[in-house]
Coordinates of C-alpha atoms in Angstrom, one line a residue:
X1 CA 132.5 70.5 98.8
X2 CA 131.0 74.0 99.4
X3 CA 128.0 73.4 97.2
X4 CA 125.6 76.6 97.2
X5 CA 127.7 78.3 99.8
X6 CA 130.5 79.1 97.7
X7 CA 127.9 81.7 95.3
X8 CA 127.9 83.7 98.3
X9 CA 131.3 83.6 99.2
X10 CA 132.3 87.5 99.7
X11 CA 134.4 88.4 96.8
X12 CA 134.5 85.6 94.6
X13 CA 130.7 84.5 95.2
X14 CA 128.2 85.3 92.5
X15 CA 125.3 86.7 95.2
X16 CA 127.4 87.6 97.8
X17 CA 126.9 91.4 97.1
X18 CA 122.6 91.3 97.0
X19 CA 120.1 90.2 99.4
X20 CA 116.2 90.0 99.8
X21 CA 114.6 90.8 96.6
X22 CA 117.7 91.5 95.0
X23 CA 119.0 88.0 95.7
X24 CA 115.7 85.9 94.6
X25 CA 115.4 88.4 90.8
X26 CA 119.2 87.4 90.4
X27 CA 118.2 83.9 91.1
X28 CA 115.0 83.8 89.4
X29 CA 117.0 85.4 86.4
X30 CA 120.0 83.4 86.3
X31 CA 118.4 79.7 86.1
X32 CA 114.5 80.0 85.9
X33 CA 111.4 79.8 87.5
X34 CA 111.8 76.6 89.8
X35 CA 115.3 77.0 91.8
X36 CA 116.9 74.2 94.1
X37 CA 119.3 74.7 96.9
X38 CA 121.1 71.7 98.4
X39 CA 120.2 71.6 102.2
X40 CA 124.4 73.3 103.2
X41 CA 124.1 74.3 106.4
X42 CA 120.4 74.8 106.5
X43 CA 118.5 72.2 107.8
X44 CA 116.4 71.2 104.5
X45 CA 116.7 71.8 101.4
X46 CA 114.8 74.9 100.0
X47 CA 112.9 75.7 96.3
X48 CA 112.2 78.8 95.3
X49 CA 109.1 79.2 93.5
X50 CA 108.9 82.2 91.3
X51 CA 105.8 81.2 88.4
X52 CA 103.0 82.9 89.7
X53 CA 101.1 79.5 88.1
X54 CA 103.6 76.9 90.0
X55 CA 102.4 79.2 93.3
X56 CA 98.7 78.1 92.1
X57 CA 99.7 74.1 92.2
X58 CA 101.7 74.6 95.7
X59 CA 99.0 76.8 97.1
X60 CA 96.0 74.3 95.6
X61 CA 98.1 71.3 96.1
X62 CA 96.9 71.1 100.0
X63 CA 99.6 69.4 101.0
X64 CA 102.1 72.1 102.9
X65 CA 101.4 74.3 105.9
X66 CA 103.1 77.3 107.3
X67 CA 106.8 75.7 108.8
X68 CA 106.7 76.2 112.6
X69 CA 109.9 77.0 114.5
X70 CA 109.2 74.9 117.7
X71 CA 112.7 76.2 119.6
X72 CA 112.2 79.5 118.4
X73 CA 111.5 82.5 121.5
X74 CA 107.7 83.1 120.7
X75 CA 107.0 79.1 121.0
X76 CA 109.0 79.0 124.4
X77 CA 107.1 82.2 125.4
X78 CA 103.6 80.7 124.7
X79 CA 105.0 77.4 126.3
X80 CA 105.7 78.7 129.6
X81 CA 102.4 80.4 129.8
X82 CA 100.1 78.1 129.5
X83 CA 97.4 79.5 131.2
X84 CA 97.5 82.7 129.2
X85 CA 97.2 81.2 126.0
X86 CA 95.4 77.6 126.4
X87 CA 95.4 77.2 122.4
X88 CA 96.5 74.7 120.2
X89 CA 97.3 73.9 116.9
X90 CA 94.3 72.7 115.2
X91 CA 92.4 75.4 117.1
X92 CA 95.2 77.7 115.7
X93 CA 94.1 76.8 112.3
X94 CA 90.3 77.0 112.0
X95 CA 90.4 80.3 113.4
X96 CA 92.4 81.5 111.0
X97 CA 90.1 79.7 108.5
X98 CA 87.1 81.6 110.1
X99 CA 89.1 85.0 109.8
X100 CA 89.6 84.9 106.3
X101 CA 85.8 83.7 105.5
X102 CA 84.7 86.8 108.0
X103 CA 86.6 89.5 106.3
X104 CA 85.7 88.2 102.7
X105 CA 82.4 89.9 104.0
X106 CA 82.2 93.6 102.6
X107 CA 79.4 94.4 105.5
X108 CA 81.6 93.5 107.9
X109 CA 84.5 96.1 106.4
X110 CA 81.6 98.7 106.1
X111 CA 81.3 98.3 110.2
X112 CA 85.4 99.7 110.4
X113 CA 85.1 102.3 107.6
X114 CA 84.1 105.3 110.1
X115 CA 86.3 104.4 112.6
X116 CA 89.6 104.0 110.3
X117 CA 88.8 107.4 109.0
X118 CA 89.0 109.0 112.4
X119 CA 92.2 107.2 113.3
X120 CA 93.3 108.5 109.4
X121 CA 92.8 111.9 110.7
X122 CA 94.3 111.9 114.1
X123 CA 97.6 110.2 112.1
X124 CA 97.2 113.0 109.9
X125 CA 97.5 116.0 112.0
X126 CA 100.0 114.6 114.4
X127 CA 102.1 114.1 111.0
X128 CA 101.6 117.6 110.8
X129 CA 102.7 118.9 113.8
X130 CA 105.9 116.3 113.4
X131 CA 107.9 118.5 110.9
X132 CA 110.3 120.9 111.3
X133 CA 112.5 123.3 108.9
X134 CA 111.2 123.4 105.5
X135 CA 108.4 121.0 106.5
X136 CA 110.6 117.9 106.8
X137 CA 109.1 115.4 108.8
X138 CA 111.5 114.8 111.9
X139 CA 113.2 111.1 112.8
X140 CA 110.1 110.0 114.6
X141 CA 107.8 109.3 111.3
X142 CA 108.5 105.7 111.2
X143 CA 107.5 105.7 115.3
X144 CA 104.2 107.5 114.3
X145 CA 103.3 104.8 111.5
X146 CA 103.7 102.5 113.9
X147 CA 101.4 104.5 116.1
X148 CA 98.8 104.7 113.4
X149 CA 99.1 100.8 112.8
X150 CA 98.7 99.9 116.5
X151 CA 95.6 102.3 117.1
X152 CA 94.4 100.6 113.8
X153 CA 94.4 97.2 114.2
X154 CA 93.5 97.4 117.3
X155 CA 90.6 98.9 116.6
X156 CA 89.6 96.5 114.8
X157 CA 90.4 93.7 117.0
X158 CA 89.5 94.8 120.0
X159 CA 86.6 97.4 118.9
X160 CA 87.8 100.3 121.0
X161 CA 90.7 103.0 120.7
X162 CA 93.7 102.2 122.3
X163 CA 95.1 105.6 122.6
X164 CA 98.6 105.3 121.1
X165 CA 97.7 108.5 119.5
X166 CA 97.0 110.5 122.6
X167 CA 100.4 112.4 123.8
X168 CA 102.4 114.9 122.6
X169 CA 104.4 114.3 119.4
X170 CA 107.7 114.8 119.7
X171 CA 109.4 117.5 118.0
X172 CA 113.4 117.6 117.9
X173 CA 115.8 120.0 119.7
X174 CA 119.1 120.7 120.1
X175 CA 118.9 119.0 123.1
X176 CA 117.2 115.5 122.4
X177 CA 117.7 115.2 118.7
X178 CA 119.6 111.8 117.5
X179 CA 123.0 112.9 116.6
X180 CA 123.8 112.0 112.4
X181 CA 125.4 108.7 112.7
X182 CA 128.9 108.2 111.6
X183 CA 130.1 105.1 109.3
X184 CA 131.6 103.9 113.0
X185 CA 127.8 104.0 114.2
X186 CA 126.4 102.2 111.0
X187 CA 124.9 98.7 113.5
X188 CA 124.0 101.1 116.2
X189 CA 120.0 101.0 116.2
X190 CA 117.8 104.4 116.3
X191 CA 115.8 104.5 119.2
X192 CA 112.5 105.9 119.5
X193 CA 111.6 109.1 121.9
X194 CA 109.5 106.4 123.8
X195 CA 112.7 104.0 124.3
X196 CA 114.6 107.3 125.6
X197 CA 111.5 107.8 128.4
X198 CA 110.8 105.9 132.0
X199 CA 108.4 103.1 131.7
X200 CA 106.5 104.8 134.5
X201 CA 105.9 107.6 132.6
X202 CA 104.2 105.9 129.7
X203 CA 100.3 104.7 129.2
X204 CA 100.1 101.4 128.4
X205 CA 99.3 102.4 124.7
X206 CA 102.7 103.5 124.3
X207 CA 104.7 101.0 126.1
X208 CA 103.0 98.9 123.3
X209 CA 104.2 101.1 120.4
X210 CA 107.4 100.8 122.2
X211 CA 107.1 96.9 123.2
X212 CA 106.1 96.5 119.0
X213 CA 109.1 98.4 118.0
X214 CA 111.6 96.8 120.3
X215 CA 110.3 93.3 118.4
X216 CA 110.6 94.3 115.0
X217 CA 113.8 96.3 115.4
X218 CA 115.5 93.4 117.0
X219 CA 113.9 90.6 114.7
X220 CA 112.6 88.8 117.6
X221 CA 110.2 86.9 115.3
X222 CA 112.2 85.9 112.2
X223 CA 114.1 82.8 113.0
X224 CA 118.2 83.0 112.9
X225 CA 120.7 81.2 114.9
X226 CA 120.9 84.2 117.4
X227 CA 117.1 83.6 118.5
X228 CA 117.8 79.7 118.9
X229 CA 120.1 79.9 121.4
X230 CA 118.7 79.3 124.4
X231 CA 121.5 80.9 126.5
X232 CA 122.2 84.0 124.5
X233 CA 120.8 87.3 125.4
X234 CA 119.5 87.8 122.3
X235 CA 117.0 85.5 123.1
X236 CA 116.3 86.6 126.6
X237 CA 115.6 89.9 125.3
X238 CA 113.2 88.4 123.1
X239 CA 111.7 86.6 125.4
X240 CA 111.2 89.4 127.7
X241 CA 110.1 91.5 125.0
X242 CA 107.4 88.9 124.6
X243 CA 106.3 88.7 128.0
X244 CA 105.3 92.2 128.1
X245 CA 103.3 92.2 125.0
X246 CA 101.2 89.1 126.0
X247 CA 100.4 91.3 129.6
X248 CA 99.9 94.4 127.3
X249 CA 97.6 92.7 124.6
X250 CA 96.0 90.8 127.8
X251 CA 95.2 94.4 129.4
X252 CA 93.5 95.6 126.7
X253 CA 91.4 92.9 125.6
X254 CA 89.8 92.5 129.4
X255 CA 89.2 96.2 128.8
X256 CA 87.7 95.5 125.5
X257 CA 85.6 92.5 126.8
X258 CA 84.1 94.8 129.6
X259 CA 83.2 97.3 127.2
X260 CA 81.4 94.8 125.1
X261 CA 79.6 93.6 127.9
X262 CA 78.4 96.7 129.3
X263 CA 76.5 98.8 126.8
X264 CA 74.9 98.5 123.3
X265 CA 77.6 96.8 120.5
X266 CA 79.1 99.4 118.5
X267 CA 79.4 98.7 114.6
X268 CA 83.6 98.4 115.2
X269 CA 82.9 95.9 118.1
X270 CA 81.8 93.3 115.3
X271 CA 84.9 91.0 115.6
X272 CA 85.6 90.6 118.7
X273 CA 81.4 90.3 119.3
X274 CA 81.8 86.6 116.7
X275 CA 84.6 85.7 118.6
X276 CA 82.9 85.9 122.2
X277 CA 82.4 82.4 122.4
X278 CA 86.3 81.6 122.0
X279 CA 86.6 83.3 125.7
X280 CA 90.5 83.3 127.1
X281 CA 91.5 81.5 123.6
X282 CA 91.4 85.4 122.4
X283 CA 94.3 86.1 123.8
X284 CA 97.0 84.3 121.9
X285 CA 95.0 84.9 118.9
X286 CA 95.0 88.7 119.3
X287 CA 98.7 88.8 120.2
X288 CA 99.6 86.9 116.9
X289 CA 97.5 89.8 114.7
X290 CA 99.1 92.5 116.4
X291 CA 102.6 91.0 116.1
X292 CA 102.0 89.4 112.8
X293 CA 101.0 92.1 111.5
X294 CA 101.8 95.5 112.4
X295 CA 105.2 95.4 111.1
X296 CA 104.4 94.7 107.4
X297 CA 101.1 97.2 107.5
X298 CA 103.5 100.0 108.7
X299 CA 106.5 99.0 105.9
X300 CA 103.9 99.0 103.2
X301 CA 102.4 102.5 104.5
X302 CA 106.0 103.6 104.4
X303 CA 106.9 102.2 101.1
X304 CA 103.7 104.1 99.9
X305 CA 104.6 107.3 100.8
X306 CA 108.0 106.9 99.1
X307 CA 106.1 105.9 95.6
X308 CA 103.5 108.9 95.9
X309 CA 106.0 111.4 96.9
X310 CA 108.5 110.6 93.5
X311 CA 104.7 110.8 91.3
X312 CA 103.2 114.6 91.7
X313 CA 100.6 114.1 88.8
X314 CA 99.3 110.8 90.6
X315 CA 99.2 112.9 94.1
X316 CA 97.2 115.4 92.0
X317 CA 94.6 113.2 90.9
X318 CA 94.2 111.4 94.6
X319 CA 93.9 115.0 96.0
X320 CA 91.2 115.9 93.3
X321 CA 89.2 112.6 93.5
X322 CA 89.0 113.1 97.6
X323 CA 88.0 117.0 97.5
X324 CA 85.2 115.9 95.2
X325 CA 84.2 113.1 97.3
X326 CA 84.1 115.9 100.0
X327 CA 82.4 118.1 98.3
X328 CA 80.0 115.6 97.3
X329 CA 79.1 114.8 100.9
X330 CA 79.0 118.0 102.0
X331 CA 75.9 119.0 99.3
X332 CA 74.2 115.8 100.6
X333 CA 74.2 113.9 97.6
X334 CA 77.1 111.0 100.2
X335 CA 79.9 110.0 99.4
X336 CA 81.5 109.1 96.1
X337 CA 83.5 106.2 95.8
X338 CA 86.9 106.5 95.5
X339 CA 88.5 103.7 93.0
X340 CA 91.9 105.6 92.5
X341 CA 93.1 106.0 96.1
X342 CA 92.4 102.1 96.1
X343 CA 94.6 101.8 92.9
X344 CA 97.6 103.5 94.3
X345 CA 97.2 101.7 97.5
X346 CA 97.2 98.3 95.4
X347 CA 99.9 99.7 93.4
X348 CA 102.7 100.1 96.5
X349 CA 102.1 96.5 97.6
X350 CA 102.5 95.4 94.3
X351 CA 105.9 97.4 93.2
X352 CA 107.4 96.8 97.0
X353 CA 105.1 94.1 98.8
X354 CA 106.2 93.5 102.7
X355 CA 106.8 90.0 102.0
X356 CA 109.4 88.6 99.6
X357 CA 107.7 85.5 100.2
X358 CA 105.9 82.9 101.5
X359 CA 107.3 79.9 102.8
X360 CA 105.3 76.5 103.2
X361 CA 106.6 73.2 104.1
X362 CA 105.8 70.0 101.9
X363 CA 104.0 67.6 104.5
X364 CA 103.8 65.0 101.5
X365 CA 104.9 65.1 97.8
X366 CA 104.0 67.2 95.5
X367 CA 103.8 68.2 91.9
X368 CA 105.5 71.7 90.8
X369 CA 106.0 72.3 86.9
X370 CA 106.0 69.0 86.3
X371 CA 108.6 68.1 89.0
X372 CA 108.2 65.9 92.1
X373 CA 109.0 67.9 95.4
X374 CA 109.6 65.4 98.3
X375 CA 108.1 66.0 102.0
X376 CA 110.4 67.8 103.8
X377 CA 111.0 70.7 101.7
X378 CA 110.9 74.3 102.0
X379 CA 108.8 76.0 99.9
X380 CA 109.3 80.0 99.3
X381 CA 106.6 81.3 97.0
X382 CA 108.3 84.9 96.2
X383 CA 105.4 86.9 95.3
X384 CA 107.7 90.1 95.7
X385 CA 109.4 88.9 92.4
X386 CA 106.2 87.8 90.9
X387 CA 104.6 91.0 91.1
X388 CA 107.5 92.7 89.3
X389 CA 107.7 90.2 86.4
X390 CA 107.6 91.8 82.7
X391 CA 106.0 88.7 81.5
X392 CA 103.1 89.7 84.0
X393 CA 103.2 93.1 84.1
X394 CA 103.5 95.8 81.4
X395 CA 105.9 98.3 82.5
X396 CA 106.7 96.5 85.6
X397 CA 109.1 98.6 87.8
X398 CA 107.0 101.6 87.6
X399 CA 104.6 102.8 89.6
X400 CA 101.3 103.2 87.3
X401 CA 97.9 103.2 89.7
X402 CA 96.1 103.4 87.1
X403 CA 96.8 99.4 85.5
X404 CA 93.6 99.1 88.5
X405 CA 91.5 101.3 87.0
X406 CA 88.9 100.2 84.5
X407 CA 89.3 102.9 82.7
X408 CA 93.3 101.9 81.9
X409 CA 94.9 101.2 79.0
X410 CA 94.6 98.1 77.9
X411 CA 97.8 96.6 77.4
X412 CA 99.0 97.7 80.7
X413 CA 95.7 96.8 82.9
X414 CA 96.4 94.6 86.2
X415 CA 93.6 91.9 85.2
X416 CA 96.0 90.7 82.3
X417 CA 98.7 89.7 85.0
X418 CA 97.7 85.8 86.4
X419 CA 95.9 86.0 89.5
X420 CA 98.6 84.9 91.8
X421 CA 101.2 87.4 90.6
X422 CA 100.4 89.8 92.9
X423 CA 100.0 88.7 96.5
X424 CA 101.8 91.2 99.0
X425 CA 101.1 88.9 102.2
X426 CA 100.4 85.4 100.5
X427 CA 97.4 83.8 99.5
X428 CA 96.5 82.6 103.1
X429 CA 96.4 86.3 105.2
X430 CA 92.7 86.5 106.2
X431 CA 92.9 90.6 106.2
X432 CA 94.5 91.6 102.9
X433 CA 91.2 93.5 102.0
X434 CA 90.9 95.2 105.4
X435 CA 94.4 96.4 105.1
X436 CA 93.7 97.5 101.6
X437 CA 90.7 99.9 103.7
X438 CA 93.4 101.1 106.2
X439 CA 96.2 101.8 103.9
X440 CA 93.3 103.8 101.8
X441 CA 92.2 106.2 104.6
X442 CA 95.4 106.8 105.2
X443 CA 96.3 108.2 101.9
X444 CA 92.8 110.1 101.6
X445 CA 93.4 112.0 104.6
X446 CA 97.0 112.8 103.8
X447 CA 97.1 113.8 100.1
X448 CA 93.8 115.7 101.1
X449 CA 95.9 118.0 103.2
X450 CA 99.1 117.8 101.9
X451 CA 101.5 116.6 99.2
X452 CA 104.5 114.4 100.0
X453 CA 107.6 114.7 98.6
X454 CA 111.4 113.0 99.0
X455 CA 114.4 115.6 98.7
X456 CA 117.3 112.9 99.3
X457 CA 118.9 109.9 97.9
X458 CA 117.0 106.5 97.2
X459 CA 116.8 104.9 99.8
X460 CA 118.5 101.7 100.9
X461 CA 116.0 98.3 101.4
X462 CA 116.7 95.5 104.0
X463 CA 114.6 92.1 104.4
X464 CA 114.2 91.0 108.1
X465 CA 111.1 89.2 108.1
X466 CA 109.8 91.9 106.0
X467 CA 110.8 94.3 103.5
X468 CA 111.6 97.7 104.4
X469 CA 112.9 100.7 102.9
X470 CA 116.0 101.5 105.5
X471 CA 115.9 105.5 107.3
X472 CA 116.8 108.3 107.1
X473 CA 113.8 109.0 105.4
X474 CA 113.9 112.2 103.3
X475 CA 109.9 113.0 103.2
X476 CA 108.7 117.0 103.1
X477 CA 105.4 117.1 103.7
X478 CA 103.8 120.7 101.7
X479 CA 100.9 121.8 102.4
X480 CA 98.0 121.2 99.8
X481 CA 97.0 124.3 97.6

């Protein structure tokens, strides 16, 4: 009578004690590659698809698309503003389709590279300045990350800084430091110094940052039974929380818009130059990038950290490989290429990728391993278990950069794993080699000044919506020798 529900039955349920990743290896481990749940009290049934070449035949098959949560707060936001975002569907679709064929373009990543650099380095120093006693970084790293990713991407939307770097970073005192939380305080959230300030006393840049945070702390955009109810305040506060992002990402692109129509085009204005044409139908689009995707870039710069600070020879060799890159420019001969920082950069998303996994919903049958899959069914292509497979991967739980290198050993090298194993944001996201460039002058500009380490316990994971390793966060960041 309890079907699938009873394995996660607290106590006497086989899962009841793991979640996120740790739930879909135990799954994936305990009955195969292909695993079916009964539809219980969701409202579908769902398969779990953990074959990297079953992800080929859903993802070739044609025949799903992304689910769409019609009651959910973002759709009821977007309905009651129809003049703001007067896009639909279809249109939805082929823009994304035009993303992905734009930033398959390596001249058009060349146009961002100075830009991200300079961002990299204003990220850097402000880390800098953020630590304390015995160079720990202070409780507002995760707010800075999510700093860096704003000015980032917005950058490259929008082709102009937004200025969530400007400001003073704040350093802790006795006076405004977060008290240590108590196992009574374990659901209270941390707040960010910008959630503890006035509204009036913030630029628009950071009431973003803040607006971003409020979203991703509270889940607004994962779908749960809290966000469906109409009438709870859960999703009123979603809802407002929405409101003020559309105005905010409005402000700024009219800003942007002006700036490209006043002057010569800078290389960084390149984007939002091919999508001119789309006029007001910007908006939306712009909002879904920055609230699609700032959340898992600043997870998997996070996560990044945490697998460079455990690896001192690794940091030693992305130090050495950017001072004679440095060195190289500096005695005219340009810059070198730098194929390692890449590696470890490719290496984070694959060990802990920001996504567990995909879902896509059959819109007609289907052919999976050789079984039928009806219409109707939820698909979840869990790449994050794919990517840490031992029948894929030599050596699979640890973090090795070099299985990117060409100069690797063999046995161990990432081109002997099946394409699809490794796919940190699905085979669909139009800027996975964009953020690979982000992610990369981040890391350059930070092991090029300092060396990260972690004096503290492992720390814990959560999944909500995306994967992300829980604070406090134990980092030291030493200065370079």
């Amino acid at each position: 009578m309890l079907r699938h529900s009873a394995h996660v039955l607290p106590r006497i349920g086989s899962f009841h004690h793991t979640v996120g990743l740790g739930l879909l290896e135990r799954l994936r481990n305990r009955y195969g590659d292909l695993v079916r749940l009964a539809k219980a009290s969701r409202t579908r049934p769902v398969l779990y698809v953990f074959h990297p070449e079953m992800m080929r035949e859903v993802y070739e098959s044609q025949a799903t698309e992304p689910p769409r949560w019609e009651r959910s707060p973002l759709c009821e936001q977007r309905k009651s503003v129809p003049s703001l975002c007067p896009i639909s569907g279809d249109e939805t679709n082929a823009i994304w389709t035009g993303l992905r064929i734009l930033f398959q373009d390596g001249t058009i990543l060349k146009n961002y590279e100075k830009a991200f650099e300079e961002i990299a380095i204003d990220a850097t120093e402000r880390l800098g300045a953020l630590r304390y006693a015995g160079n720990a970084l202070n409780e507002e790293l995760e707010t800075e990350i999510y700093r860096w990713a704003l000015e980032t991407v917005g950058l490259m939307m929008f082709g102009l800084r937004l200025g969530c770097l400007d400001g003073d970073v704040h350093v802790p005192t006795p006076d405004n430091k977060t008290p240590e939380k108590t196992s009574m305080d374990d659901h209270t959230p941390d707040l960010c110094s910008l959630s503890k300030r006035s509204l009036a006393d913030l630029t628009p840049a950071e009431r973003l940052v803040r607006c971003t945070r409020e979203i991703a702390d509270g889940s607004h955009l994962v779908r749960s039974e809290h966000t469906l109810k109409t009438d709870s305040q859960v999703f009123a506060q979603a809802l407002k929380a929405f409101d003020t992002h559309i105005s905010l990402t409005d402000h700024f692109l009219t800003r942007a818009l002006q700036d490209l129509d006043s002057g010569e085009m800078r290389p960084e204005q390149i984007l939002l130059y091919k999508l001119r044409p789309l006029d007001r139908r910007i908006l939306p689009l712009s909002s879904d990038i920055l609230l699609a995707g700032i959340d898992p870039l600043v997870q998997t710069a996070i996560s990044m950290f945490y697998q460079l600070s455990l690896q001192a020879a690794q940091q030693q060799r992305a130090h050495d490989e950017v001072a004679w890159s440095t060195a190289s420019k500096d005695a005219g001969a340009g810059a070198i290429e730098m194929p390692y920082i890449a590696a470890c950069v490719r290496e984070a998303m694959r060990l802990l990728p920001a996504t567990g996994g995909v879902v896509r919903r059959s819109m007609e049958p289907l052919a999976v391993g050789g079984y039928e899959v009806p219409e109707g069914v939820d698909l979840v292509l869990a790449h994050g278990v794919s990517s840490r497979l031992d029948t894929e991967w030599r050596r699979a739980k640890a973090f090795i950069p070099e299985r990117w290198c060409t100069e690797g050993w063999e046995p161990i090298r990432a081109s002997k794993a099946h394409s699809f194993a490794s796919m940190p944001f699905g085979e669909t996201c139009p800027a996975t080699d964009i953020v690979n460039n982000m992610l990369s002058q981040l890391a350059m500009r930070v092991l090029e000044k300092y060396r990260l380490e972690w004096h503290g316990p492992a720390p814990n994971m959560a999944t909500t919506g995306v994967n992300k390793l829980q604070p406090p966060f134990y980092f030291v960041l030493q200065n370079a020798a």
